[in-house]
Amino acid sequence: MSDTLSMPRRGFLRHGLTGTTLKLMALVLMLLDHIHYFFEFTGAIPLWFSMAGRLSAPLFLFCTVEGFAHTHDRRRYFRRIWAISAGMGLLLFLMMYAGFPVRPDGFFPLNAIFMNFVILIPIWQGIDWVSEKRIGRGLTAIVLPLVWPFLFLLLYAAANATPAAWLLDSALAALAYTVLPAWNLITDGGGFYIMIGIALYLLRGRRNLQVGVFVVLTMVFHFVFPYVQLISTPDFHLSMMFTVAYEWLGVFAAIPMLLYNGRRGAGLKKLFYIFYPTHVYLLYALSWGVLVLMS
């Protein structure tokens, strides 16, 4: 991979944030978020851990857009992400459908951000194929990941009408959490995240516009929509947008995005692939132990 990526920056931004720096920032913020996520039950972890963590998912998405756009081996890039997604998806399926291994209080991790990337990468490739006038292949790559959840729901409904409903439902669910992730089943991202990812890729050569659209979509999806839902509830107060529906704080990821200098940096790609699943299950195991000790 070339060290110089898209959007060469002038002036002080030439010495701004590399791709590796952005990933390290996202990693630290994600760790804070997940400490709150796994240990919130103790009452000892401040809410701002989770608030700060809202920036991590957009930053990882931005870095993945850059990584995919400039990797020399897109198939290998995709296979690596797919393998992590499928492995974590299998564990999630076992927790949801077999209750193993689920914490004594019924909690289990829903972390599945790699599933979003497994959906987005074929769409991004399809966008490039369309731009290369390979229309049929491109539209197929774009449309199939987007319509698969609707096909899944139709198949799921049809399976419920058969004598082997439980078995077929379980097989379809396993497929949708592992081999062919369905965006409507993802709680760690999902439909809005997919749409933002498509926008970021389409505008990747125009940084200011790219980040501006990110800000608008984030505020619409994560502030306006929740606000409209919450405003009709009893005892609504604007402070709830900071204590309950604060996903919109991810909009501040726009600042490091704008400071990105277009350079890869040190890389450290193995660190990110290893750290994500490792820290999720390590924190899960530690929270299990703390819960037992507190019982």
Coordinates of C-alpha atoms in Angstrom, one line a residue:
M1 CA 0.0 0.0 0.0
S2 CA 1.3 3.4 -0.9
D3 CA 2.1 5.6 2.1
T4 CA 0.4 8.6 0.4
L5 CA -3.3 8.2 0.1
S6 CA -6.1 10.4 -1.3
M7 CA -6.6 14.0 -0.6
P8 CA -3.1 15.5 -0.2
R9 CA -3.3 18.2 2.5
R10 CA -1.6 21.6 2.5
G11 CA -0.1 23.6 5.3
F12 CA -0.3 22.3 8.8
L13 CA -2.6 19.4 7.8
R14 CA 0.4 17.9 6.0
H15 CA 1.6 17.2 9.6
G16 CA -1.9 16.2 10.8
L17 CA -3.3 12.8 11.8
T18 CA -2.2 9.7 9.9
G19 CA -4.5 6.7 9.4
T20 CA -2.8 4.8 12.2
T21 CA -3.3 7.7 14.6
L22 CA -7.0 7.8 13.7
K23 CA -7.3 4.1 14.4
L24 CA -5.5 4.4 17.7
M25 CA -7.8 7.2 18.7
A26 CA -10.8 5.0 17.7
L27 CA -9.4 2.1 19.6
V28 CA -8.9 4.0 22.9
L29 CA -12.4 5.6 22.6
M30 CA -13.9 2.2 21.9
L31 CA -12.2 0.7 24.9
L32 CA -13.7 3.4 27.1
D33 CA -17.1 2.8 25.6
H34 CA -16.9 -1.0 26.2
I35 CA -15.7 -0.6 29.7
H36 CA -18.9 1.3 30.4
Y37 CA -20.9 -1.3 28.3
F38 CA -19.6 -4.3 30.2
F39 CA -19.4 -2.8 33.7
E40 CA -22.3 -0.4 33.8
F41 CA -24.0 -2.7 36.2
T42 CA -21.4 -1.9 38.9
G43 CA -22.5 1.8 39.0
A44 CA -18.7 2.7 39.1
I45 CA -18.2 3.6 35.4
P46 CA -19.1 7.2 34.4
L47 CA -21.4 7.8 31.6
W48 CA -18.9 10.0 29.8
F49 CA -16.9 6.8 28.9
S50 CA -19.8 5.8 26.7
M51 CA -20.3 9.4 25.4
A52 CA -16.6 9.6 24.3
G53 CA -17.0 6.2 22.8
R54 CA -19.6 7.5 20.3
L55 CA -16.7 8.8 18.2
S56 CA -15.1 5.4 17.7
A57 CA -17.5 3.7 15.3
P58 CA -17.5 6.7 12.8
L59 CA -13.7 6.8 13.0
F60 CA -13.3 3.1 12.3
L61 CA -15.7 3.5 9.4
F62 CA -13.7 6.4 8.0
C63 CA -10.5 4.4 8.3
T64 CA -12.1 1.3 6.7
V65 CA -13.2 3.5 3.7
E66 CA -9.6 4.6 3.3
G67 CA -8.1 1.2 3.8
F68 CA -10.4 -0.5 1.3
A69 CA -9.9 2.2 -1.3
H70 CA -6.1 2.0 -1.2
T71 CA -5.3 -1.7 -0.4
H72 CA -3.4 -3.6 -3.0
D73 CA -5.4 -6.8 -2.4
R74 CA -9.1 -6.2 -1.8
R75 CA -10.0 -9.8 -1.7
R76 CA -7.6 -10.5 1.1
Y77 CA -8.7 -7.4 2.9
F78 CA -12.3 -8.6 2.7
R79 CA -11.5 -12.2 3.7
R80 CA -9.8 -11.0 6.8
I81 CA -12.7 -8.9 7.9
W82 CA -15.2 -11.5 6.9
A83 CA -13.4 -14.2 9.0
I84 CA -13.5 -12.0 12.1
S85 CA -17.2 -11.1 11.5
A86 CA -18.2 -14.7 10.9
G87 CA -16.4 -15.9 14.0
M88 CA -17.9 -13.3 16.3
G89 CA -21.3 -13.8 14.6
L90 CA -21.2 -17.5 15.4
L91 CA -20.6 -16.7 19.1
L92 CA -23.4 -14.2 19.0
F93 CA -25.7 -16.7 17.5
L94 CA -24.9 -19.3 20.1
M95 CA -25.5 -16.7 22.9
M96 CA -28.9 -15.7 21.4
Y97 CA -30.2 -19.1 20.4
A98 CA -28.5 -21.5 22.7
G99 CA -27.8 -19.3 25.8
F100 CA -24.2 -20.2 25.7
P101 CA -22.1 -18.6 27.1
V102 CA -24.4 -16.0 28.7
R103 CA -23.7 -14.1 31.9
P104 CA -25.8 -15.1 34.9
D105 CA -27.8 -11.8 34.7
G106 CA -28.7 -12.7 31.0
F107 CA -26.3 -10.1 29.5
F108 CA -24.2 -11.0 26.5
P109 CA -22.2 -8.8 24.1
L110 CA -23.9 -7.6 20.9
N111 CA -20.6 -6.2 19.4
A112 CA -20.7 -6.8 15.7
I113 CA -19.1 -3.9 13.9
F114 CA -17.3 -6.1 11.5
M115 CA -20.6 -7.3 10.1
N116 CA -21.2 -3.8 8.8
F117 CA -18.0 -3.9 6.9
V118 CA -18.8 -7.3 5.4
I119 CA -21.9 -5.7 4.0
L120 CA -20.3 -2.4 3.0
I121 CA -17.2 -3.8 1.2
P122 CA -19.2 -5.5 -1.6
I123 CA -21.3 -2.3 -2.0
W124 CA -18.1 -0.2 -2.3
Q125 CA -16.7 -2.6 -4.8
G126 CA -19.9 -2.4 -6.7
I127 CA -19.7 1.4 -6.8
D128 CA -16.2 1.1 -8.3
W129 CA -17.4 -1.4 -10.9
V130 CA -20.3 0.9 -11.9
S131 CA -17.8 3.8 -12.3
E132 CA -15.8 1.5 -14.6
K133 CA -18.9 0.8 -16.7
R134 CA -19.2 -2.7 -15.5
I135 CA -22.9 -2.0 -14.7
G136 CA -24.4 -5.5 -14.3
R137 CA -21.7 -6.7 -11.9
G138 CA -21.7 -3.4 -10.1
L139 CA -25.4 -3.2 -9.5
T140 CA -25.5 -6.8 -8.4
A141 CA -22.8 -6.1 -5.8
I142 CA -24.6 -3.0 -4.6
V143 CA -28.2 -4.4 -4.5
L144 CA -27.7 -7.9 -3.1
P145 CA -26.3 -6.9 0.4
L146 CA -29.1 -4.3 0.7
V147 CA -32.0 -6.6 -0.2
W148 CA -30.7 -9.7 1.6
P149 CA -32.4 -8.7 4.9
F150 CA -35.8 -8.5 3.1
L151 CA -35.3 -11.9 1.5
F152 CA -34.2 -13.2 4.9
L153 CA -37.5 -12.1 6.4
L154 CA -39.5 -13.7 3.6
L155 CA -37.6 -17.0 4.1
Y156 CA -38.0 -16.7 7.9
A157 CA -41.8 -16.3 7.6
A158 CA -42.0 -19.2 5.1
A159 CA -40.0 -21.4 7.5
N160 CA -42.4 -20.7 10.3
A161 CA -45.1 -22.4 8.3
T162 CA -43.3 -25.7 8.0
P163 CA -43.2 -28.6 10.5
A164 CA -39.4 -28.0 10.9
A165 CA -39.9 -24.3 11.8
W166 CA -37.4 -24.2 14.7
L167 CA -34.7 -25.9 12.7
L168 CA -35.1 -23.8 9.6
D169 CA -35.4 -20.6 11.6
S170 CA -32.2 -21.4 13.4
A171 CA -30.4 -22.3 10.2
L172 CA -31.4 -19.0 8.6
A173 CA -30.5 -17.0 11.7
A174 CA -27.1 -18.7 11.8
L175 CA -26.6 -17.8 8.1
A176 CA -27.6 -14.1 8.7
Y177 CA -25.2 -13.7 11.6
T178 CA -22.2 -15.5 10.1
V179 CA -21.8 -16.2 6.4
L180 CA -24.2 -13.5 5.0
P181 CA -24.7 -10.8 7.6
A182 CA -28.1 -9.0 7.4
W183 CA -27.9 -5.3 8.3
N184 CA -31.4 -5.4 10.0
L185 CA -30.1 -7.8 12.6
I186 CA -27.1 -5.7 13.6
T187 CA -27.4 -3.6 16.8
D188 CA -23.8 -2.4 16.6
G189 CA -24.3 -0.3 13.5
G190 CA -27.0 -1.4 11.1
G191 CA -29.0 0.5 8.5
F192 CA -28.0 4.1 9.4
Y193 CA -24.3 3.1 9.7
I194 CA -24.5 1.4 6.3
M195 CA -25.9 4.5 4.7
I196 CA -23.3 6.7 6.2
G197 CA -20.6 4.3 5.0
I198 CA -21.9 4.4 1.4
A199 CA -21.9 8.3 1.6
L200 CA -18.3 8.4 2.9
Y201 CA -17.1 6.1 0.1
L202 CA -18.9 8.0 -2.7
L203 CA -17.4 11.3 -1.5
R204 CA -14.0 10.1 -0.4
G205 CA -12.1 12.3 -2.9
R206 CA -13.8 15.5 -1.6
R207 CA -12.9 15.7 2.1
N208 CA -14.8 18.8 3.1
L209 CA -18.0 17.6 1.4
Q210 CA -17.5 14.1 2.7
V211 CA -17.2 15.2 6.3
G212 CA -20.1 17.7 5.8
V213 CA -22.4 15.0 4.6
F214 CA -21.3 12.8 7.5
V215 CA -22.3 15.6 10.0
V216 CA -25.7 16.1 8.4
L217 CA -26.5 12.4 8.2
T218 CA -25.3 11.7 11.7
M219 CA -27.4 14.6 13.1
V220 CA -30.5 13.5 11.1
F221 CA -30.2 9.8 12.0
H222 CA -29.1 10.1 15.6
F223 CA -30.5 13.4 16.8
V224 CA -33.5 14.4 14.8
F225 CA -35.1 11.0 14.6
P226 CA -34.6 10.1 18.3
Y227 CA -35.8 13.6 19.3
V228 CA -39.0 13.2 17.3
Q229 CA -39.6 9.8 19.0
L230 CA -38.8 11.1 22.5
I231 CA -40.5 14.4 22.4
S232 CA -43.9 12.7 22.6
T233 CA -43.0 10.7 25.7
P234 CA -44.1 11.8 29.2
D235 CA -41.6 14.0 31.1
F236 CA -39.5 14.6 28.0
H237 CA -36.6 17.0 28.6
L238 CA -33.9 18.1 26.2
S239 CA -31.3 16.8 28.6
M240 CA -32.4 13.3 27.5
M241 CA -30.5 13.9 24.3
F242 CA -27.4 13.9 26.5
T243 CA -28.3 11.1 28.9
V244 CA -30.4 8.7 26.9
A245 CA -30.1 9.4 23.1
Y246 CA -26.5 10.6 22.9
E247 CA -25.5 8.5 19.8
W248 CA -25.3 11.8 17.9
L249 CA -22.1 12.8 19.8
G250 CA -20.4 10.7 17.2
V251 CA -20.7 13.8 15.0
F252 CA -17.5 15.1 16.7
A253 CA -15.6 12.5 14.8
A254 CA -15.7 15.0 12.0
I255 CA -12.8 16.9 13.7
P256 CA -10.2 14.2 13.4
M257 CA -11.6 13.2 10.0
L258 CA -10.8 16.8 8.8
L259 CA -7.3 16.6 10.4
Y260 CA -6.5 13.4 8.5
N261 CA -3.4 14.1 6.4
G262 CA -4.0 11.3 3.8
R263 CA -1.1 9.1 5.0
R264 CA -1.3 5.6 6.3
G265 CA 1.2 5.9 9.1
A266 CA 2.8 3.0 10.8
G267 CA 0.0 0.6 9.8
L268 CA -0.3 -1.7 12.8
K269 CA -3.1 -3.5 11.0
K270 CA -2.6 -6.8 12.9
L271 CA -3.1 -4.9 16.2
F272 CA -6.6 -3.7 15.2
Y273 CA -7.7 -7.1 13.8
I274 CA -6.6 -8.9 17.0
F275 CA -7.6 -6.2 19.5
Y276 CA -11.3 -6.0 18.7
P277 CA -12.4 -9.6 19.3
T278 CA -9.8 -10.1 22.1
H279 CA -10.8 -7.1 24.2
V280 CA -14.6 -7.8 23.7
Y281 CA -14.4 -11.3 25.1
L282 CA -11.8 -10.4 27.8
L283 CA -14.0 -7.6 29.1
Y284 CA -17.0 -9.9 29.0
A285 CA -15.2 -12.6 31.0
L286 CA -13.9 -10.0 33.5
S287 CA -17.4 -8.5 33.9
W288 CA -18.7 -12.1 34.5
G289 CA -16.2 -12.5 37.3
V290 CA -17.1 -9.1 38.9
L291 CA -20.8 -9.9 38.7
V292 CA -20.2 -13.2 40.5
L293 CA -18.1 -11.5 43.2
M294 CA -20.8 -8.9 43.7
S295 CA -23.6 -11.5 44.0

